[in-house]
Amino acid sequence: MSFSIEQINIVLNDLWNFHLTLFGIALSIFTLLYSFILSKRDELRSIAEQIKEGGKNPLIIQKESYAKKYINRLKKMNDHILALILSTFSLSIVGWISERLVPDMWLEFKKNSLYIITFLTILIFFYTVLMFAKIYKHYITETKV
């Protein structure tokens, strides 16, 4: 299949915009989860103070256990989000360079970078869908009444 240089540049620009958008969304989610972690960590410190002052109340120990599990779950999610941030930022930079700085006469190079970026974008898309499915499953189990 033969693409013109204009078509390649348009697709590279679209991929660059997609990665930049996904980067921004992932960065926002990372920040949100980080604030939840800090909030729960403060709650955990308060629980630790209660344990020091009042002994081993089973309810307080249960709260402590829940807070630790919650923090660990969010840290794992944030690790995945961080991987998404790094990959989308890297691909947006590579896409931007391929579109704007690589001369149009290097058609084969642009074509190859388009194929590689497209393939990696598809992987990121499936990774994102998988993460969303896991988060949604967790949401369903955690919000059962």
PDB file of N, CA, C and O in Angstrom, residues 46-121:
ATOM      1  N   SER A  46      -3.375   8.650  61.546  1.00  0.00           N
ATOM      2  CA  SER A  46      -4.336   8.885  62.630  1.00  0.00           C
ATOM      3  C   SER A  46      -4.714   7.570  63.315  1.00  0.00           C
ATOM      4  O   SER A  46      -4.815   7.499  64.546  1.00  0.00           O
ATOM      5  N   ILE A  47      -4.900   6.540  62.520  1.00  0.00           N
ATOM      6  CA  ILE A  47      -5.220   5.223  63.068  1.00  0.00           C
ATOM      7  C   ILE A  47      -4.053   4.705  63.913  1.00  0.00           C
ATOM      8  O   ILE A  47      -4.259   4.134  64.991  1.00  0.00           O
ATOM      9  N   ALA A  48      -2.832   4.919  63.437  1.00  0.00           N
ATOM     10  CA  ALA A  48      -1.650   4.479  64.191  1.00  0.00           C
ATOM     11  C   ALA A  48      -1.582   5.187  65.542  1.00  0.00           C
ATOM     12  O   ALA A  48      -1.223   4.571  66.559  1.00  0.00           O
ATOM     13  N   GLU A  49      -1.948   6.464  65.563  1.00  0.00           N
ATOM     14  CA  GLU A  49      -1.984   7.205  66.832  1.00  0.00           C
ATOM     15  C   GLU A  49      -3.026   6.617  67.770  1.00  0.00           C
ATOM     16  O   GLU A  49      -2.787   6.478  68.972  1.00  0.00           O
ATOM     17  N   GLN A  50      -4.185   6.266  67.237  1.00  0.00           N
ATOM     18  CA  GLN A  50      -5.242   5.673  68.054  1.00  0.00           C
ATOM     19  C   GLN A  50      -4.795   4.338  68.639  1.00  0.00           C
ATOM     20  O   GLN A  50      -5.103   4.014  69.787  1.00  0.00           O
ATOM     21  N   ILE A  51      -4.057   3.570  67.845  1.00  0.00           N
ATOM     22  CA  ILE A  51      -3.567   2.278  68.322  1.00  0.00           C
ATOM     23  C   ILE A  51      -2.549   2.489  69.446  1.00  0.00           C
ATOM     24  O   ILE A  51      -2.569   1.777  70.449  1.00  0.00           O
ATOM     25  N   LYS A  52      -1.677   3.488  69.290  1.00  0.00           N
ATOM     26  CA  LYS A  52      -0.688   3.781  70.329  1.00  0.00           C
ATOM     27  C   LYS A  52      -1.365   4.206  71.631  1.00  0.00           C
ATOM     28  O   LYS A  52      -0.945   3.814  72.710  1.00  0.00           O
ATOM     29  N   GLU A  53      -2.417   5.008  71.500  1.00  0.00           N
ATOM     30  CA  GLU A  53      -3.089   5.541  72.683  1.00  0.00           C
ATOM     31  C   GLU A  53      -4.054   4.542  73.320  1.00  0.00           C
ATOM     32  O   GLU A  53      -4.138   4.452  74.541  1.00  0.00           O
ATOM     33  N   GLY A  54      -4.803   3.822  72.495  1.00  0.00           N
ATOM     34  CA  GLY A  54      -5.900   3.034  73.042  1.00  0.00           C
ATOM     35  C   GLY A  54      -5.726   1.540  72.980  1.00  0.00           C
ATOM     36  O   GLY A  54      -6.625   0.811  73.369  1.00  0.00           O
ATOM     37  N   GLY A  55      -4.657   1.074  72.497  1.00  0.00           N
ATOM     38  CA  GLY A  55      -4.471  -0.370  72.476  1.00  0.00           C
ATOM     39  C   GLY A  55      -4.968  -1.004  71.197  1.00  0.00           C
ATOM     40  O   GLY A  55      -5.059  -0.375  70.152  1.00  0.00           O
ATOM     41  N   LYS A  56      -5.299  -2.269  71.287  1.00  0.00           N
ATOM     42  CA  LYS A  56      -5.622  -3.081  70.113  1.00  0.00           C
ATOM     43  C   LYS A  56      -7.118  -3.289  69.955  1.00  0.00           C
ATOM     44  O   LYS A  56      -7.628  -4.395  70.078  1.00  0.00           O
ATOM     45  N   ASN A  57      -7.848  -2.248  69.681  1.00  0.00           N
ATOM     46  CA  ASN A  57      -9.275  -2.331  69.404  1.00  0.00           C
ATOM     47  C   ASN A  57      -9.461  -3.021  68.044  1.00  0.00           C
ATOM     48  O   ASN A  57      -8.900  -2.586  67.040  1.00  0.00           O
ATOM     49  N   PRO A  58     -10.255  -4.097  67.955  1.00  0.00           N
ATOM     50  CA  PRO A  58     -10.421  -4.823  66.677  1.00  0.00           C
ATOM     51  C   PRO A  58     -10.940  -3.945  65.537  1.00  0.00           C
ATOM     52  O   PRO A  58     -10.536  -4.122  64.390  1.00  0.00           O
ATOM     53  N   LEU A  59     -11.803  -2.995  65.832  1.00  0.00           N
ATOM     54  CA  LEU A  59     -12.323  -2.115  64.792  1.00  0.00           C
ATOM     55  C   LEU A  59     -11.219  -1.227  64.218  1.00  0.00           C
ATOM     56  O   LEU A  59     -11.136  -1.039  62.998  1.00  0.00           O
ATOM     57  N   ILE A  60     -10.369  -0.719  65.080  1.00  0.00           N
ATOM     58  CA  ILE A  60      -9.269   0.134  64.625  1.00  0.00           C
ATOM     59  C   ILE A  60      -8.255  -0.682  63.831  1.00  0.00           C
ATOM     60  O   ILE A  60      -7.751  -0.222  62.795  1.00  0.00           O
ATOM     61  N   ILE A  61      -7.989  -1.889  64.281  1.00  0.00           N
ATOM     62  CA  ILE A  61      -7.060  -2.758  63.549  1.00  0.00           C
ATOM     63  C   ILE A  61      -7.624  -3.091  62.164  1.00  0.00           C
ATOM     64  O   ILE A  61      -6.897  -3.119  61.170  1.00  0.00           O
ATOM     65  N   GLN A  62      -8.932  -3.299  62.079  1.00  0.00           N
ATOM     66  CA  GLN A  62      -9.571  -3.560  60.785  1.00  0.00           C
ATOM     67  C   GLN A  62      -9.459  -2.331  59.880  1.00  0.00           C
ATOM     68  O   GLN A  62      -9.184  -2.458  58.691  1.00  0.00           O
ATOM     69  N   LYS A  63      -9.657  -1.137  60.426  1.00  0.00           N
ATOM     70  CA  LYS A  63      -9.511   0.094  59.642  1.00  0.00           C
ATOM     71  C   LYS A  63      -8.086   0.232  59.122  1.00  0.00           C
ATOM     72  O   LYS A  63      -7.859   0.634  57.985  1.00  0.00           O
ATOM     73  N   GLU A  64      -7.121  -0.106  59.979  1.00  0.00           N
ATOM     74  CA  GLU A  64      -5.715  -0.022  59.569  1.00  0.00           C
ATOM     75  C   GLU A  64      -5.430  -0.980  58.414  1.00  0.00           C
ATOM     76  O   GLU A  64      -4.800  -0.611  57.427  1.00  0.00           O
ATOM     77  N   SER A  65      -5.932  -2.196  58.525  1.00  0.00           N
ATOM     78  CA  SER A  65      -5.730  -3.191  57.476  1.00  0.00           C
ATOM     79  C   SER A  65      -6.373  -2.736  56.158  1.00  0.00           C
ATOM     80  O   SER A  65      -5.760  -2.841  55.091  1.00  0.00           O
ATOM     81  N   TYR A  66      -7.587  -2.200  56.249  1.00  0.00           N
ATOM     82  CA  TYR A  66      -8.275  -1.724  55.049  1.00  0.00           C
ATOM     83  C   TYR A  66      -7.509  -0.560  54.409  1.00  0.00           C
ATOM     84  O   TYR A  66      -7.347  -0.510  53.188  1.00  0.00           O
ATOM     85  N   ALA A  67      -7.019   0.352  55.226  1.00  0.00           N
ATOM     86  CA  ALA A  67      -6.281   1.508  54.700  1.00  0.00           C
ATOM     87  C   ALA A  67      -5.006   1.062  53.987  1.00  0.00           C
ATOM     88  O   ALA A  67      -4.677   1.577  52.913  1.00  0.00           O
ATOM     89  N   LYS A  68      -4.299   0.091  54.551  1.00  0.00           N
ATOM     90  CA  LYS A  68      -3.072  -0.409  53.914  1.00  0.00           C
ATOM     91  C   LYS A  68      -3.381  -1.079  52.575  1.00  0.00           C
ATOM     92  O   LYS A  68      -2.682  -0.855  51.585  1.00  0.00           O
ATOM     93  N   LYS A  69      -4.441  -1.895  52.550  1.00  0.00           N
ATOM     94  CA  LYS A  69      -4.822  -2.553  51.295  1.00  0.00           C
ATOM     95  C   LYS A  69      -5.234  -1.524  50.243  1.00  0.00           C
ATOM     96  O   LYS A  69      -4.885  -1.646  49.068  1.00  0.00           O
ATOM     97  N   TYR A  70      -5.971  -0.529  50.661  1.00  0.00           N
ATOM     98  CA  TYR A  70      -6.423   0.538  49.757  1.00  0.00           C
ATOM     99  C   TYR A  70      -5.226   1.275  49.155  1.00  0.00           C
ATOM    100  O   TYR A  70      -5.165   1.491  47.940  1.00  0.00           O
ATOM    101  N   ILE A  71      -4.269   1.634  49.997  1.00  0.00           N
ATOM    102  CA  ILE A  71      -3.072   2.341  49.526  1.00  0.00           C
ATOM    103  C   ILE A  71      -2.298   1.467  48.539  1.00  0.00           C
ATOM    104  O   ILE A  71      -1.870   1.941  47.481  1.00  0.00           O
ATOM    105  N   ASN A  72      -2.135   0.195  48.856  1.00  0.00           N
ATOM    106  CA  ASN A  72      -1.394  -0.699  47.961  1.00  0.00           C
ATOM    107  C   ASN A  72      -2.095  -0.871  46.616  1.00  0.00           C
ATOM    108  O   ASN A  72      -1.439  -0.903  45.567  1.00  0.00           O
ATOM    109  N   ARG A  73      -3.426  -0.966  46.624  1.00  0.00           N
ATOM    110  CA  ARG A  73      -4.172  -1.070  45.357  1.00  0.00           C
ATOM    111  C   ARG A  73      -3.982   0.182  44.505  1.00  0.00           C
ATOM    112  O   ARG A  73      -3.747   0.102  43.303  1.00  0.00           O
ATOM    113  N   LEU A  74      -4.093   1.344  45.142  1.00  0.00           N
ATOM    114  CA  LEU A  74      -3.940   2.576  44.379  1.00  0.00           C
ATOM    115  C   LEU A  74      -2.506   2.754  43.881  1.00  0.00           C
ATOM    116  O   LEU A  74      -2.297   3.291  42.790  1.00  0.00           O
ATOM    117  N   LYS A  75      -1.536   2.314  44.670  1.00  0.00           N
ATOM    118  CA  LYS A  75      -0.145   2.392  44.212  1.00  0.00           C
ATOM    119  C   LYS A  75       0.069   1.518  42.973  1.00  0.00           C
ATOM    120  O   LYS A  75       0.744   1.932  42.023  1.00  0.00           O
ATOM    121  N   LYS A  76      -0.524   0.327  42.962  1.00  0.00           N
ATOM    122  CA  LYS A  76      -0.413  -0.555  41.789  1.00  0.00           C
ATOM    123  C   LYS A  76      -1.068   0.096  40.571  1.00  0.00           C
ATOM    124  O   LYS A  76      -0.525   0.048  39.461  1.00  0.00           O
ATOM    125  N   MET A  77      -2.241   0.692  40.773  1.00  0.00           N
ATOM    126  CA  MET A  77      -2.911   1.372  39.659  1.00  0.00           C
ATOM    127  C   MET A  77      -2.056   2.529  39.154  1.00  0.00           C
ATOM    128  O   MET A  77      -1.930   2.736  37.946  1.00  0.00           O
ATOM    129  N   ASN A  78      -1.468   3.274  40.086  1.00  0.00           N
ATOM    130  CA  ASN A  78      -0.643   4.405  39.681  1.00  0.00           C
ATOM    131  C   ASN A  78       0.614   3.956  38.945  1.00  0.00           C
ATOM    132  O   ASN A  78       1.109   4.672  38.080  1.00  0.00           O
ATOM    133  N   ASP A  79       1.133   2.778  39.268  1.00  0.00           N
ATOM    134  CA  ASP A  79       2.269   2.241  38.517  1.00  0.00           C
ATOM    135  C   ASP A  79       1.888   2.004  37.055  1.00  0.00           C
ATOM    136  O   ASP A  79       2.648   2.316  36.137  1.00  0.00           O
ATOM    137  N   HIS A  80       0.689   1.461  36.843  1.00  0.00           N
ATOM    138  CA  HIS A  80       0.210   1.253  35.472  1.00  0.00           C
ATOM    139  C   HIS A  80      -0.009   2.594  34.760  1.00  0.00           C
ATOM    140  O   HIS A  80       0.327   2.747  33.587  1.00  0.00           O
ATOM    141  N   ILE A  81      -0.576   3.539  35.478  1.00  0.00           N
ATOM    142  CA  ILE A  81      -0.812   4.862  34.893  1.00  0.00           C
ATOM    143  C   ILE A  81       0.523   5.523  34.551  1.00  0.00           C
ATOM    144  O   ILE A  81       0.654   6.168  33.496  1.00  0.00           O
ATOM    145  N   LEU A  82       1.521   5.356  35.401  1.00  0.00           N
ATOM    146  CA  LEU A  82       2.843   5.926  35.130  1.00  0.00           C
ATOM    147  C   LEU A  82       3.445   5.320  33.862  1.00  0.00           C
ATOM    148  O   LEU A  82       4.040   6.036  33.049  1.00  0.00           O
ATOM    149  N   ALA A  83       3.281   4.017  33.683  1.00  0.00           N
ATOM    150  CA  ALA A  83       3.756   3.379  32.446  1.00  0.00           C
ATOM    151  C   ALA A  83       3.046   3.964  31.233  1.00  0.00           C
ATOM    152  O   ALA A  83       3.670   4.222  30.195  1.00  0.00           O
ATOM    153  N   LEU A  84       1.764   4.210  31.376  1.00  0.00           N
ATOM    154  CA  LEU A  84       0.991   4.824  30.293  1.00  0.00           C
ATOM    155  C   LEU A  84       1.473   6.250  30.021  1.00  0.00           C
ATOM    156  O   LEU A  84       1.598   6.660  28.865  1.00  0.00           O
ATOM    157  N   ILE A  85       1.753   7.000  31.084  1.00  0.00           N
ATOM    158  CA  ILE A  85       2.253   8.368  30.933  1.00  0.00           C
ATOM    159  C   ILE A  85       3.570   8.371  30.175  1.00  0.00           C
ATOM    160  O   ILE A  85       3.748   9.134  29.211  1.00  0.00           O
ATOM    161  N   LEU A  86       4.490   7.528  30.591  1.00  0.00           N
ATOM    162  CA  LEU A  86       5.809   7.492  29.951  1.00  0.00           C
ATOM    163  C   LEU A  86       5.720   7.054  28.492  1.00  0.00           C
ATOM    164  O   LEU A  86       6.370   7.638  27.619  1.00  0.00           O
ATOM    165  N   SER A  87       4.907   6.034  28.221  1.00  0.00           N
ATOM    166  CA  SER A  87       4.815   5.550  26.843  1.00  0.00           C
ATOM    167  C   SER A  87       4.116   6.552  25.924  1.00  0.00           C
ATOM    168  O   SER A  87       4.572   6.791  24.804  1.00  0.00           O
ATOM    169  N   THR A  88       3.032   7.161  26.391  1.00  0.00           N
ATOM    170  CA  THR A  88       2.339   8.122  25.523  1.00  0.00           C
ATOM    171  C   THR A  88       3.174   9.383  25.313  1.00  0.00           C
ATOM    172  O   THR A  88       3.183   9.937  24.211  1.00  0.00           O
ATOM    173  N   PHE A  89       3.878   9.814  26.356  1.00  0.00           N
ATOM    174  CA  PHE A  89       4.741  10.992  26.189  1.00  0.00           C
ATOM    175  C   PHE A  89       5.853  10.685  25.199  1.00  0.00           C
ATOM    176  O   PHE A  89       6.131  11.492  24.303  1.00  0.00           O
ATOM    177  N   SER A  90       6.477   9.517  25.323  1.00  0.00           N
ATOM    178  CA  SER A  90       7.558   9.138  24.399  1.00  0.00           C
ATOM    179  C   SER A  90       7.042   9.052  22.967  1.00  0.00           C
ATOM    180  O   SER A  90       7.686   9.558  22.038  1.00  0.00           O
ATOM    181  N   LEU A  91       5.884   8.427  22.793  1.00  0.00           N
ATOM    182  CA  LEU A  91       5.346   8.302  21.435  1.00  0.00           C
ATOM    183  C   LEU A  91       4.909   9.648  20.868  1.00  0.00           C
ATOM    184  O   LEU A  91       5.014   9.877  19.658  1.00  0.00           O
ATOM    185  N   SER A  92       4.439  10.539  21.722  1.00  0.00           N
ATOM    186  CA  SER A  92       4.069  11.860  21.206  1.00  0.00           C
ATOM    187  C   SER A  92       5.309  12.615  20.738  1.00  0.00           C
ATOM    188  O   SER A  92       5.276  13.285  19.707  1.00  0.00           O
ATOM    189  N   ILE A  93       6.405  12.476  21.466  1.00  0.00           N
ATOM    190  CA  ILE A  93       7.658  13.127  21.054  1.00  0.00           C
ATOM    191  C   ILE A  93       8.166  12.525  19.741  1.00  0.00           C
ATOM    192  O   ILE A  93       8.536  13.255  18.812  1.00  0.00           O
ATOM    193  N   VAL A  94       8.180  11.205  19.656  1.00  0.00           N
ATOM    194  CA  VAL A  94       8.645  10.545  18.431  1.00  0.00           C
ATOM    195  C   VAL A  94       7.749  10.910  17.250  1.00  0.00           C
ATOM    196  O   VAL A  94       8.242  11.194  16.145  1.00  0.00           O
ATOM    197  N   GLY A  95       6.441  10.934  17.468  1.00  0.00           N
ATOM    198  CA  GLY A  95       5.516  11.317  16.392  1.00  0.00           C
ATOM    199  C   GLY A  95       5.715  12.749  15.946  1.00  0.00           C
ATOM    200  O   GLY A  95       5.704  13.045  14.743  1.00  0.00           O
ATOM    201  N   TRP A  96       5.913  13.642  16.917  1.00  0.00           N
ATOM    202  CA  TRP A  96       6.131  15.053  16.582  1.00  0.00           C
ATOM    203  C   TRP A  96       7.424  15.226  15.791  1.00  0.00           C
ATOM    204  O   TRP A  96       7.448  15.938  14.781  1.00  0.00           O
ATOM    205  N   ILE A  97       8.471  14.565  16.226  1.00  0.00           N
ATOM    206  CA  ILE A  97       9.759  14.657  15.521  1.00  0.00           C
ATOM    207  C   ILE A  97       9.628  14.073  14.117  1.00  0.00           C
ATOM    208  O   ILE A  97      10.106  14.668  13.137  1.00  0.00           O
ATOM    209  N   SER A  98       8.959  12.916  14.009  1.00  0.00           N
ATOM    210  CA  SER A  98       8.810  12.272  12.699  1.00  0.00           C
ATOM    211  C   SER A  98       8.027  13.143  11.732  1.00  0.00           C
ATOM    212  O   SER A  98       8.343  13.195  10.540  1.00  0.00           O
ATOM    213  N   GLU A  99       7.016  13.814  12.241  1.00  0.00           N
ATOM    214  CA  GLU A  99       6.196  14.640  11.348  1.00  0.00           C
ATOM    215  C   GLU A  99       6.875  15.953  10.992  1.00  0.00           C
ATOM    216  O   GLU A  99       6.895  16.361   9.833  1.00  0.00           O
ATOM    217  N   ARG A 100       7.431  16.631  11.977  1.00  0.00           N
ATOM    218  CA  ARG A 100       7.880  18.010  11.776  1.00  0.00           C
ATOM    219  C   ARG A 100       9.370  18.179  11.484  1.00  0.00           C
ATOM    220  O   ARG A 100       9.748  19.135  10.808  1.00  0.00           O
ATOM    221  N   LEU A 101      10.201  17.310  12.007  1.00  0.00           N
ATOM    222  CA  LEU A 101      11.639  17.522  11.843  1.00  0.00           C
ATOM    223  C   LEU A 101      12.294  16.635  10.795  1.00  0.00           C
ATOM    224  O   LEU A 101      13.348  16.972  10.272  1.00  0.00           O
ATOM    225  N   VAL A 102      11.681  15.500  10.508  1.00  0.00           N
ATOM    226  CA  VAL A 102      12.233  14.617   9.479  1.00  0.00           C
ATOM    227  C   VAL A 102      11.821  15.164   8.111  1.00  0.00           C
ATOM    228  O   VAL A 102      10.635  15.418   7.881  1.00  0.00           O
ATOM    229  N   PRO A 103      12.786  15.370   7.235  1.00  0.00           N
ATOM    230  CA  PRO A 103      12.453  15.931   5.906  1.00  0.00           C
ATOM    231  C   PRO A 103      11.507  15.013   5.125  1.00  0.00           C
ATOM    232  O   PRO A 103      11.556  13.791   5.247  1.00  0.00           O
ATOM    233  N   ASP A 104      10.648  15.630   4.342  1.00  0.00           N
ATOM    234  CA  ASP A 104       9.668  14.878   3.564  1.00  0.00           C
ATOM    235  C   ASP A 104      10.321  13.969   2.525  1.00  0.00           C
ATOM    236  O   ASP A 104       9.719  12.990   2.084  1.00  0.00           O
ATOM    237  N   MET A 105      11.553  14.261   2.137  1.00  0.00           N
ATOM    238  CA  MET A 105      12.210  13.410   1.141  1.00  0.00           C
ATOM    239  C   MET A 105      12.613  12.050   1.739  1.00  0.00           C
ATOM    240  O   MET A 105      12.907  11.124   1.010  1.00  0.00           O
ATOM    241  N   TRP A 106      12.584  11.910   3.042  1.00  0.00           N
ATOM    242  CA  TRP A 106      12.872  10.629   3.696  1.00  0.00           C
ATOM    243  C   TRP A 106      11.575   9.850   3.861  1.00  0.00           C
ATOM    244  O   TRP A 106      11.156   9.497   4.958  1.00  0.00           O
ATOM    245  N   LEU A 107      10.943   9.566   2.759  1.00  0.00           N
ATOM    246  CA  LEU A 107       9.633   8.927   2.760  1.00  0.00           C
ATOM    247  C   LEU A 107       9.642   7.574   3.463  1.00  0.00           C
ATOM    248  O   LEU A 107       8.756   7.277   4.262  1.00  0.00           O
ATOM    249  N   GLU A 108      10.636   6.752   3.194  1.00  0.00           N
ATOM    250  CA  GLU A 108      10.697   5.419   3.813  1.00  0.00           C
ATOM    251  C   GLU A 108      10.846   5.509   5.330  1.00  0.00           C
ATOM    252  O   GLU A 108      10.226   4.746   6.063  1.00  0.00           O
ATOM    253  N   PHE A 109      11.654   6.432   5.793  1.00  0.00           N
ATOM    254  CA  PHE A 109      11.825   6.612   7.237  1.00  0.00           C
ATOM    255  C   PHE A 109      10.501   7.026   7.874  1.00  0.00           C
ATOM    256  O   PHE A 109      10.108   6.495   8.913  1.00  0.00           O
ATOM    257  N   LYS A 110       9.819   7.978   7.248  1.00  0.00           N
ATOM    258  CA  LYS A 110       8.526   8.433   7.776  1.00  0.00           C
ATOM    259  C   LYS A 110       7.505   7.298   7.762  1.00  0.00           C
ATOM    260  O   LYS A 110       6.725   7.150   8.695  1.00  0.00           O
ATOM    261  N   LYS A 111       7.519   6.513   6.684  1.00  0.00           N
ATOM    262  CA  LYS A 111       6.590   5.385   6.586  1.00  0.00           C
ATOM    263  C   LYS A 111       6.863   4.369   7.700  1.00  0.00           C
ATOM    264  O   LYS A 111       5.936   3.899   8.358  1.00  0.00           O
ATOM    265  N   ASN A 112       8.123   4.047   7.900  1.00  0.00           N
ATOM    266  CA  ASN A 112       8.476   3.076   8.943  1.00  0.00           C
ATOM    267  C   ASN A 112       8.135   3.599  10.330  1.00  0.00           C
ATOM    268  O   ASN A 112       7.627   2.847  11.173  1.00  0.00           O
ATOM    269  N   SER A 113       8.395   4.873  10.569  1.00  0.00           N
ATOM    270  CA  SER A 113       8.043   5.424  11.882  1.00  0.00           C
ATOM    271  C   SER A 113       6.527   5.443  12.058  1.00  0.00           C
ATOM    272  O   SER A 113       6.026   5.189  13.153  1.00  0.00           O
ATOM    273  N   LEU A 114       5.790   5.689  10.992  1.00  0.00           N
ATOM    274  CA  LEU A 114       4.327   5.635  11.049  1.00  0.00           C
ATOM    275  C   LEU A 114       3.853   4.233  11.433  1.00  0.00           C
ATOM    276  O   LEU A 114       3.006   4.078  12.306  1.00  0.00           O
ATOM    277  N   TYR A 115       4.423   3.205  10.806  1.00  0.00           N
ATOM    278  CA  TYR A 115       4.033   1.830  11.118  1.00  0.00           C
ATOM    279  C   TYR A 115       4.364   1.471  12.570  1.00  0.00           C
ATOM    280  O   TYR A 115       3.556   0.860  13.260  1.00  0.00           O
ATOM    281  N   ILE A 116       5.538   1.851  13.014  1.00  0.00           N
ATOM    282  CA  ILE A 116       5.961   1.526  14.380  1.00  0.00           C
ATOM    283  C   ILE A 116       5.084   2.254  15.394  1.00  0.00           C
ATOM    284  O   ILE A 116       4.595   1.657  16.358  1.00  0.00           O
ATOM    285  N   ILE A 117       4.864   3.539  15.166  1.00  0.00           N
ATOM    286  CA  ILE A 117       4.038   4.319  16.097  1.00  0.00           C
ATOM    287  C   ILE A 117       2.602   3.798  16.110  1.00  0.00           C
ATOM    288  O   ILE A 117       1.982   3.690  17.172  1.00  0.00           O
ATOM    289  N   THR A 118       2.074   3.436  14.951  1.00  0.00           N
ATOM    290  CA  THR A 118       0.718   2.892  14.875  1.00  0.00           C
ATOM    291  C   THR A 118       0.618   1.572  15.635  1.00  0.00           C
ATOM    292  O   THR A 118      -0.330   1.362  16.401  1.00  0.00           O
ATOM    293  N   PHE A 119       1.599   0.699  15.449  1.00  0.00           N
ATOM    294  CA  PHE A 119       1.601  -0.577  16.163  1.00  0.00           C
ATOM    295  C   PHE A 119       1.655  -0.361  17.673  1.00  0.00           C
ATOM    296  O   PHE A 119       0.882  -0.974  18.426  1.00  0.00           O
ATOM    297  N   LEU A 120       2.539   0.520  18.131  1.00  0.00           N
ATOM    298  CA  LEU A 120       2.650   0.800  19.560  1.00  0.00           C
ATOM    299  C   LEU A 120       1.389   1.475  20.100  1.00  0.00           C
ATOM    300  O   LEU A 120       0.989   1.234  21.241  1.00  0.00           O
ATOM    301  N   THR A 121       0.753   2.288  19.281  1.00  0.00           N
ATOM    302  CA  THR A 121      -0.500   2.929  19.680  1.00  0.00           C
ATOM    303  C   THR A 121      -1.597   1.887  19.875  1.00  0.00           C
ATOM    304  O   THR A 121      -2.384   1.976  20.824  1.00  0.00           O
TER     305      THR A 121
END
